[in-house]
mmCIF file of C-alpha atoms and ligand atoms in Angstrom:
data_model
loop_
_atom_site.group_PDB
_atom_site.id
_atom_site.type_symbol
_atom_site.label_atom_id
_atom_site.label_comp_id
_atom_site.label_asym_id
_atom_site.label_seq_id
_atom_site.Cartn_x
_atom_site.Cartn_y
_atom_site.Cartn_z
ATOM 1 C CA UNK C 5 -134.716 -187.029 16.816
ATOM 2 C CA UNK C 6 -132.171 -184.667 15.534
ATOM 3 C CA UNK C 7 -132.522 -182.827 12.284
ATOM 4 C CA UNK C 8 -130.044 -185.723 11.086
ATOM 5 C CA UNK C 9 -133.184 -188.220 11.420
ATOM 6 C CA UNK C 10 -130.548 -189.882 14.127
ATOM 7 C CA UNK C 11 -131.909 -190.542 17.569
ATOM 8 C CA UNK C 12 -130.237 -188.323 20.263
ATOM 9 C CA UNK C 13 -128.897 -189.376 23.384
ATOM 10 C CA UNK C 14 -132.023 -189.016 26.193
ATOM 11 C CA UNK C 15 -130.988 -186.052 28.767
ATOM 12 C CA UNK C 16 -127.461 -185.319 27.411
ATOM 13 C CA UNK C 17 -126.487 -181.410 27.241
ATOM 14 C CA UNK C 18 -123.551 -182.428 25.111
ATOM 15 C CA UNK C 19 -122.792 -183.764 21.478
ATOM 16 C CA UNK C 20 -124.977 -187.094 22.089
ATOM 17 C CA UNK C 21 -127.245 -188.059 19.453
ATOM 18 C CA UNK C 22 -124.549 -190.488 16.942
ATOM 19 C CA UNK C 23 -126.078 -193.678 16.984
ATOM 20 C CA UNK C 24 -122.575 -196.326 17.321
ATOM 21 C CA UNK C 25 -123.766 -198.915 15.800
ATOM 22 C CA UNK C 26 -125.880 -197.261 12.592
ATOM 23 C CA UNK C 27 -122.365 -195.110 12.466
ATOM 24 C CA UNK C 28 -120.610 -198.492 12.163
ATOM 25 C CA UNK C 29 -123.136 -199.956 9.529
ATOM 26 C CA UNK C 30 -122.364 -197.097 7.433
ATOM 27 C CA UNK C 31 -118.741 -197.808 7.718
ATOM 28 C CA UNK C 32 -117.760 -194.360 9.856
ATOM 29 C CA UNK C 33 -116.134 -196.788 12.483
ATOM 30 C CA UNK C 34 -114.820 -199.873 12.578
ATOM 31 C CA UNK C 35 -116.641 -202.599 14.038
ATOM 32 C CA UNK C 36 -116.626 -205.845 13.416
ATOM 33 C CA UNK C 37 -119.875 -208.348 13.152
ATOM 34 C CA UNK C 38 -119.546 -209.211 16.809
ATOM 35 C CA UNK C 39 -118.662 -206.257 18.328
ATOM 36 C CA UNK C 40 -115.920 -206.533 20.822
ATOM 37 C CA UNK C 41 -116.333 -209.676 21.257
ATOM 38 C CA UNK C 42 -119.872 -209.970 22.342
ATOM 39 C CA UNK C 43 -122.329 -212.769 20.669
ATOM 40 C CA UNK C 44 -124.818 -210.507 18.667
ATOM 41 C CA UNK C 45 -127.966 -211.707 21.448
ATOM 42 C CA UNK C 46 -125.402 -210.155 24.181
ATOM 43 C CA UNK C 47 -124.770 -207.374 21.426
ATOM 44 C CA UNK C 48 -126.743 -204.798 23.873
ATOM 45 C CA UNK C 49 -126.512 -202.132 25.641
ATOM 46 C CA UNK C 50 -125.728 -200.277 22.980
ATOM 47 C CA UNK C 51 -122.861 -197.376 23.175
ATOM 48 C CA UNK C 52 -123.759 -193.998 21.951
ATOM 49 C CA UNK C 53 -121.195 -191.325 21.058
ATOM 50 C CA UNK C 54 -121.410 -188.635 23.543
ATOM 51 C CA UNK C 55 -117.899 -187.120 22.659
ATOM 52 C CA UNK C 56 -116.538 -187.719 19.272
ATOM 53 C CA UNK C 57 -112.947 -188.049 18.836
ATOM 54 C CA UNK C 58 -112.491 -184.796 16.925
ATOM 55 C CA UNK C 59 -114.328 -183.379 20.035
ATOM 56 C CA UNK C 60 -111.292 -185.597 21.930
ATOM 57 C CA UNK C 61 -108.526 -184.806 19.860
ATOM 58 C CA UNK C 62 -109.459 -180.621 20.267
ATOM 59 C CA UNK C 63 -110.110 -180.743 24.242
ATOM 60 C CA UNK C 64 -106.774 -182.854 24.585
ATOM 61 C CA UNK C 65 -105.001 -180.103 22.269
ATOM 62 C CA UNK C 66 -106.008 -177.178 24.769
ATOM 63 C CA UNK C 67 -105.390 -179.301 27.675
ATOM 64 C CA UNK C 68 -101.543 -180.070 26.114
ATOM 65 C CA UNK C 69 -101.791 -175.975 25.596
ATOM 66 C CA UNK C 70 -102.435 -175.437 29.530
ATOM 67 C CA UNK C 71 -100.145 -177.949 31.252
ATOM 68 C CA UNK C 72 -97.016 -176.938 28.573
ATOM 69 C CA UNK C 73 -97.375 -173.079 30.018
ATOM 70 C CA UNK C 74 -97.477 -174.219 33.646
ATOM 71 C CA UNK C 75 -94.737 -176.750 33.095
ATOM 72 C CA UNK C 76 -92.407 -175.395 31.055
ATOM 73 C CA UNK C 77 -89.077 -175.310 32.641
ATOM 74 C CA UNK C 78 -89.795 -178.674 34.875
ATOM 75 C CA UNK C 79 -89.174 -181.788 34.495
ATOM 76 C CA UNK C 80 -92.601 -183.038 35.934
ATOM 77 C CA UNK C 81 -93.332 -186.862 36.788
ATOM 78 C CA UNK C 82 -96.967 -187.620 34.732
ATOM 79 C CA UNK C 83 -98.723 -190.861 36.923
ATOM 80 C CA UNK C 84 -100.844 -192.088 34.821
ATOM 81 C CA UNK C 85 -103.712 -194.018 36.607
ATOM 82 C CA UNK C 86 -104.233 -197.327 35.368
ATOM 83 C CA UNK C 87 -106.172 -198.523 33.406
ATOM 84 C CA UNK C 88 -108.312 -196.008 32.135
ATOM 85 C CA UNK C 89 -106.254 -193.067 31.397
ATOM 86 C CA UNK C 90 -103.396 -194.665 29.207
ATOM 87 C CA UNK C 91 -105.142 -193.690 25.399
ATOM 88 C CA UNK C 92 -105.496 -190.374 27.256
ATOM 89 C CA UNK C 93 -102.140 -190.576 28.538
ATOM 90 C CA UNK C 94 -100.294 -191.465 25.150
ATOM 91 C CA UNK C 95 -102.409 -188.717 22.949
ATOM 92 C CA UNK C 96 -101.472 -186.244 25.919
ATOM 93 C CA UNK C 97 -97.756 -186.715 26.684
ATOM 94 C CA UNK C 98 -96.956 -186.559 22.538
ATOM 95 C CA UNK C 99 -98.012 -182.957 22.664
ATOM 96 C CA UNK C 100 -95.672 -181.932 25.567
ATOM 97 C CA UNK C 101 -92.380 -180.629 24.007
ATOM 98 C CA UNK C 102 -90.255 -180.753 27.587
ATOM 99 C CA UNK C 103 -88.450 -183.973 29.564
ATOM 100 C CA UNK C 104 -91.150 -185.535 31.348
ATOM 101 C CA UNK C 105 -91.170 -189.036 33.279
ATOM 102 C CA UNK C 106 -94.256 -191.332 32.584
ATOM 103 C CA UNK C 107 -95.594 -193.323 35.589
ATOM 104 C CA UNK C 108 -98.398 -195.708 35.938
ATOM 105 C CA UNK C 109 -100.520 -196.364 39.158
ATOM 106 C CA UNK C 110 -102.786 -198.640 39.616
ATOM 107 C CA UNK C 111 -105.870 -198.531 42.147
ATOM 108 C CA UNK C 112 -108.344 -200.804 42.570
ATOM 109 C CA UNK C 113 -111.989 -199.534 43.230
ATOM 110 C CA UNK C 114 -114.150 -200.841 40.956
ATOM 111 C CA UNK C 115 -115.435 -204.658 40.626
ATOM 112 C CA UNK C 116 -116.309 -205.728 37.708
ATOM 113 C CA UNK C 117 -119.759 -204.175 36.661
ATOM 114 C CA UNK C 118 -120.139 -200.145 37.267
ATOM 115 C CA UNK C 119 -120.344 -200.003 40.910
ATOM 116 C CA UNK C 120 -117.655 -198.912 43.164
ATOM 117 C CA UNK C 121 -116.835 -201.293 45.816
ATOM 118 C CA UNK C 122 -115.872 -198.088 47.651
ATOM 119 C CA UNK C 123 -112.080 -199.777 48.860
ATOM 120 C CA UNK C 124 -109.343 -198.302 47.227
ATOM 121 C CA UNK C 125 -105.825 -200.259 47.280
ATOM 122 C CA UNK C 126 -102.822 -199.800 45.555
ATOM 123 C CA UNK C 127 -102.418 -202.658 43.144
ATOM 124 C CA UNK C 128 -99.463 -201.668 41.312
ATOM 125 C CA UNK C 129 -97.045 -199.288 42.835
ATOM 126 C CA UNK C 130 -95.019 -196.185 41.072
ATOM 127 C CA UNK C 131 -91.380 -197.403 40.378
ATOM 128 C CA UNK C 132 -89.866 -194.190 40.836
ATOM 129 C CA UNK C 133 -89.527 -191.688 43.685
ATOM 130 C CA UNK C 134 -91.612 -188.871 44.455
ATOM 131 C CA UNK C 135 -90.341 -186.732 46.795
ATOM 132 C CA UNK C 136 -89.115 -183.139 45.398
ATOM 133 C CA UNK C 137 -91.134 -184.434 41.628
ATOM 134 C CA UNK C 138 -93.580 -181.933 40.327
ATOM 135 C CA UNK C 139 -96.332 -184.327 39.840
ATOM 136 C CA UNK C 140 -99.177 -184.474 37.719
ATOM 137 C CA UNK C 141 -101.717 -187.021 37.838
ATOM 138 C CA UNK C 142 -103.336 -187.812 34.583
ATOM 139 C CA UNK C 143 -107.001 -189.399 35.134
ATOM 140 C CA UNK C 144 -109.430 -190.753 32.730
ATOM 141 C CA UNK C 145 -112.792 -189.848 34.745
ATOM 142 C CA UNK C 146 -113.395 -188.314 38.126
ATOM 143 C CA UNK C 147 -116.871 -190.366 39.337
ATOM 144 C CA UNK C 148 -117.410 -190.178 43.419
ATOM 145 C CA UNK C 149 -114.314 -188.900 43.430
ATOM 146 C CA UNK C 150 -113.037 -191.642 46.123
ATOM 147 C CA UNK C 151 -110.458 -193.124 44.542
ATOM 148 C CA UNK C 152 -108.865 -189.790 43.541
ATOM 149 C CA UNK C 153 -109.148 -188.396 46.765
ATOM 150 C CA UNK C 154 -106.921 -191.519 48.373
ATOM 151 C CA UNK C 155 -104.094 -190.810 45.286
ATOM 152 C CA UNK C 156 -104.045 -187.457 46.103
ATOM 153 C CA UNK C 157 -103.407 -188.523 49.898
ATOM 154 C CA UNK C 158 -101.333 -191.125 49.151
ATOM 155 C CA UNK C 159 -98.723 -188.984 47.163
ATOM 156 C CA UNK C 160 -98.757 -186.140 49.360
ATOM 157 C CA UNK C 161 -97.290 -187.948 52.195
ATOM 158 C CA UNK C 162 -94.312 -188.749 49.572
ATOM 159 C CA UNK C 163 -93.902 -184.765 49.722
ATOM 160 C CA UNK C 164 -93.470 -183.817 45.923
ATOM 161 C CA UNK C 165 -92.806 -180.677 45.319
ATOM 162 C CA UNK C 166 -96.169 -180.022 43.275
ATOM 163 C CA UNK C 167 -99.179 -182.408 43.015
ATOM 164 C CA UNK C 168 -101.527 -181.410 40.512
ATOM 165 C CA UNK C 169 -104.929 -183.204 38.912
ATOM 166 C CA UNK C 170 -105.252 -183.516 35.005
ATOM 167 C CA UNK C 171 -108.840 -185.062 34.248
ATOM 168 C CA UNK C 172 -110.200 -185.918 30.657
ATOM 169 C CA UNK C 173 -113.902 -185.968 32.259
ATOM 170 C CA UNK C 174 -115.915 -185.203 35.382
ATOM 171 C CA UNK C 175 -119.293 -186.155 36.693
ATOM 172 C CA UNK C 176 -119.733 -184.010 39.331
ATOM 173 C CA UNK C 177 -123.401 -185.065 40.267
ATOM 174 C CA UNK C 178 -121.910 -188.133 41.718
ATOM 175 C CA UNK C 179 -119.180 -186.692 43.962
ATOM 176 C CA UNK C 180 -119.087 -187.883 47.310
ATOM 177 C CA UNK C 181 -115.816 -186.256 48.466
ATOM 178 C CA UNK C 182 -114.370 -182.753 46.913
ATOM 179 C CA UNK C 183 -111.785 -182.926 44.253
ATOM 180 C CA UNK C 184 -110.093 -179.807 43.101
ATOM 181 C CA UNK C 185 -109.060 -180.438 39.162
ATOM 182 C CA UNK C 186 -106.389 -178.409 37.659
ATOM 183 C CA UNK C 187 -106.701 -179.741 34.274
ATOM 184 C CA UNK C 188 -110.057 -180.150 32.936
ATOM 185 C CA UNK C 189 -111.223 -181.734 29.237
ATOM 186 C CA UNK C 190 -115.086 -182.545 29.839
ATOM 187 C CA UNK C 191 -117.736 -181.995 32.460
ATOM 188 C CA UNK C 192 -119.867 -185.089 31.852
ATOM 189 C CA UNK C 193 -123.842 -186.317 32.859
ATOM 190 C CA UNK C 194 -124.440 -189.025 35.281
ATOM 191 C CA UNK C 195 -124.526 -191.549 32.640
ATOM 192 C CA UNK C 196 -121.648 -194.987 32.864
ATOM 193 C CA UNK C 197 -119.323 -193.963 29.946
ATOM 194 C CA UNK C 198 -117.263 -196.269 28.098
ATOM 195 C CA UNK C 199 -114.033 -195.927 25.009
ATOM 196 C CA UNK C 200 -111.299 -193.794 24.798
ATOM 197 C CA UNK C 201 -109.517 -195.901 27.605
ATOM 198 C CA UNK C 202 -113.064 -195.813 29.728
ATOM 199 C CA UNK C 203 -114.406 -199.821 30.481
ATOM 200 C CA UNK C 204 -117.268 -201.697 30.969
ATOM 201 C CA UNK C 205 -116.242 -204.865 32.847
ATOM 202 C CA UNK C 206 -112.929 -204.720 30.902
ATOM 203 C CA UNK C 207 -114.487 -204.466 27.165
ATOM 204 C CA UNK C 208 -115.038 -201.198 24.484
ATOM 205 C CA UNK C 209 -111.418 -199.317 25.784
ATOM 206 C CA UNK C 210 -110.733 -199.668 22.300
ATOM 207 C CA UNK C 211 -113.660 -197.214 21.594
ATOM 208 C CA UNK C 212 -112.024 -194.163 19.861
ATOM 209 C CA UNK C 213 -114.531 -192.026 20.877
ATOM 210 C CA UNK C 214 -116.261 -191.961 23.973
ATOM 211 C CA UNK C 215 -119.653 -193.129 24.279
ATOM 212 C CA UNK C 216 -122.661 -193.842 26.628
ATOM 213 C CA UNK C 217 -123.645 -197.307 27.341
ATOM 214 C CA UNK C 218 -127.501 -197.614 27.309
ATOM 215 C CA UNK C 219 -129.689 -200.184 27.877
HETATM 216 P P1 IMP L 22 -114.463 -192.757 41.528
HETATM 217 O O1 IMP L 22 -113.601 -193.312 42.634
HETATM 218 O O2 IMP L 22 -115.914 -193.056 41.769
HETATM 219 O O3 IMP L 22 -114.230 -191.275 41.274
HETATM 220 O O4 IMP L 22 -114.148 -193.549 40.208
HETATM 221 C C1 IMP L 22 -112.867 -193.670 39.784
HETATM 222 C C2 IMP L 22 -112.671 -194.673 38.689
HETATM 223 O O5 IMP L 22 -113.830 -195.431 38.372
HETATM 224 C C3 IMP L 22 -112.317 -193.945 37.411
HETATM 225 O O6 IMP L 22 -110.950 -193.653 37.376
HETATM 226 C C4 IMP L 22 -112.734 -194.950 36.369
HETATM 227 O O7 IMP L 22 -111.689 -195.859 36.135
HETATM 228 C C5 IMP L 22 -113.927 -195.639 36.987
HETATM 229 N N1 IMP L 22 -115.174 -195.025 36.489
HETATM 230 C C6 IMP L 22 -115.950 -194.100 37.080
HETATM 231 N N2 IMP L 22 -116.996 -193.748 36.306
HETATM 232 C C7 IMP L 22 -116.852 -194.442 35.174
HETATM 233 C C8 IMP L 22 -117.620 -194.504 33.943
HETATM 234 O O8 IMP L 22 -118.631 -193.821 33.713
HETATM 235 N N3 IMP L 22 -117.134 -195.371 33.012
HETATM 236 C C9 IMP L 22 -116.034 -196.133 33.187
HETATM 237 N N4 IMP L 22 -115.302 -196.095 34.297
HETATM 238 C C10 IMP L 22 -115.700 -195.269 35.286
HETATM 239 MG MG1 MG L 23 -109.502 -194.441 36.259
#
């Protein structure tokens, strides 16, 4: 228990320890009676904030800060990676004060629970051309780091003329292939996270901050 009398997040080194749904009882979210849809006896596991969105909002302000020094000048092509990074995406691009393009991609790699199926495929292609584009990928979470790996390879054989990673969080102690990122918010624990754009078989995207899904 924290000194709040709330029950902290087991084996998080970050701001865990927000029960959701005693938060939402007390009215400091909004949640409905059936949360996101869910009958109440299908109402677990229950999410957890791990990062709040103040925590969100500040990372996402110093990230803006970085990518604005680097870029400025350019006229870089964002590729947002569908569908997890577009709340990321949209809080993101409204801090960057120079012409940018936005871009969606999207991969498929995950079936519907919280395993990888470990096959990436392009599902929906970029519209626009890459070659001689300063690109920046924006990503919601780097896991195994498979599917970012195959963007990364996929784009470079379109020869921009930069190619750079931008990741809101990263789990490094489940990487199964190296990933250099360039633009860091969050270093995360091997736990399945879920809001701020982040799914569990398609529900709680709608999560403003981003939570742990526990059993
Ligand atoms: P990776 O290929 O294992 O690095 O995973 C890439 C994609 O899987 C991410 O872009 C996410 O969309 C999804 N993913 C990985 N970990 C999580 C998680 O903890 N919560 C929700 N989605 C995840
Ligand atoms: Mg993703």
């Amino acid at each position: 228990m924290c000194h709040q009398g709330i029950e902290r997040v087991q084996g998080l080194d970050r701001a865990g320890g927000k029960d959701y749904n005693r938060r939402a009882r007390l009215g400091k979210v909004a949640m409905s009676s059936k949360p996101f849809g869910l009958e109440p006896s299908r109402a677990k596991p229950k999410p957890r904030i791990l990062l709040t969105r103040d925590e969100i909002e500040a990372t996402v302000n110093r990230l803006a800060a970085e990518i604005k020094k680097d870029y400025r000048g350019k006229s870089p092509m964002l590729i947002g990676v569908l569908k997890g990074s577009f709340m990321f995406m949209a809080d993101l691009i409204r801090l960057l004060d120079f012409p940018l393009e936005v871009e969606f991609i999207r991969l498929s790699s995950y079936g519907r629970g919280r395993e990888s199926s470990g096959k990436i495929k392009v599902v929906q292609a970029l519209r626009s051309e890459v070659k001689g584009r300063d690109v920046l990928i924006i990503e919601d979470i780097v896991d195994t780091g498979l599917t970012i790996s195959f963007l990364l390879d996929y784009l470079r054989k379109k020869k921009p003329a930069s190619l750079k990673l931008c990741a809101l969080t990263d789990k490094p102690s489940r990487r199964q292939t190296p990933v250099t990122i360039d633009y860091l918010g969050f270093t995360v624990p091997n736990k399945f996270l879920i809001g701020y754009g982040l799914d569990w078989d398609e529900k709680f995207r709608n999560l403003p901050d981003i939570c742990v899904l526990e059993e």
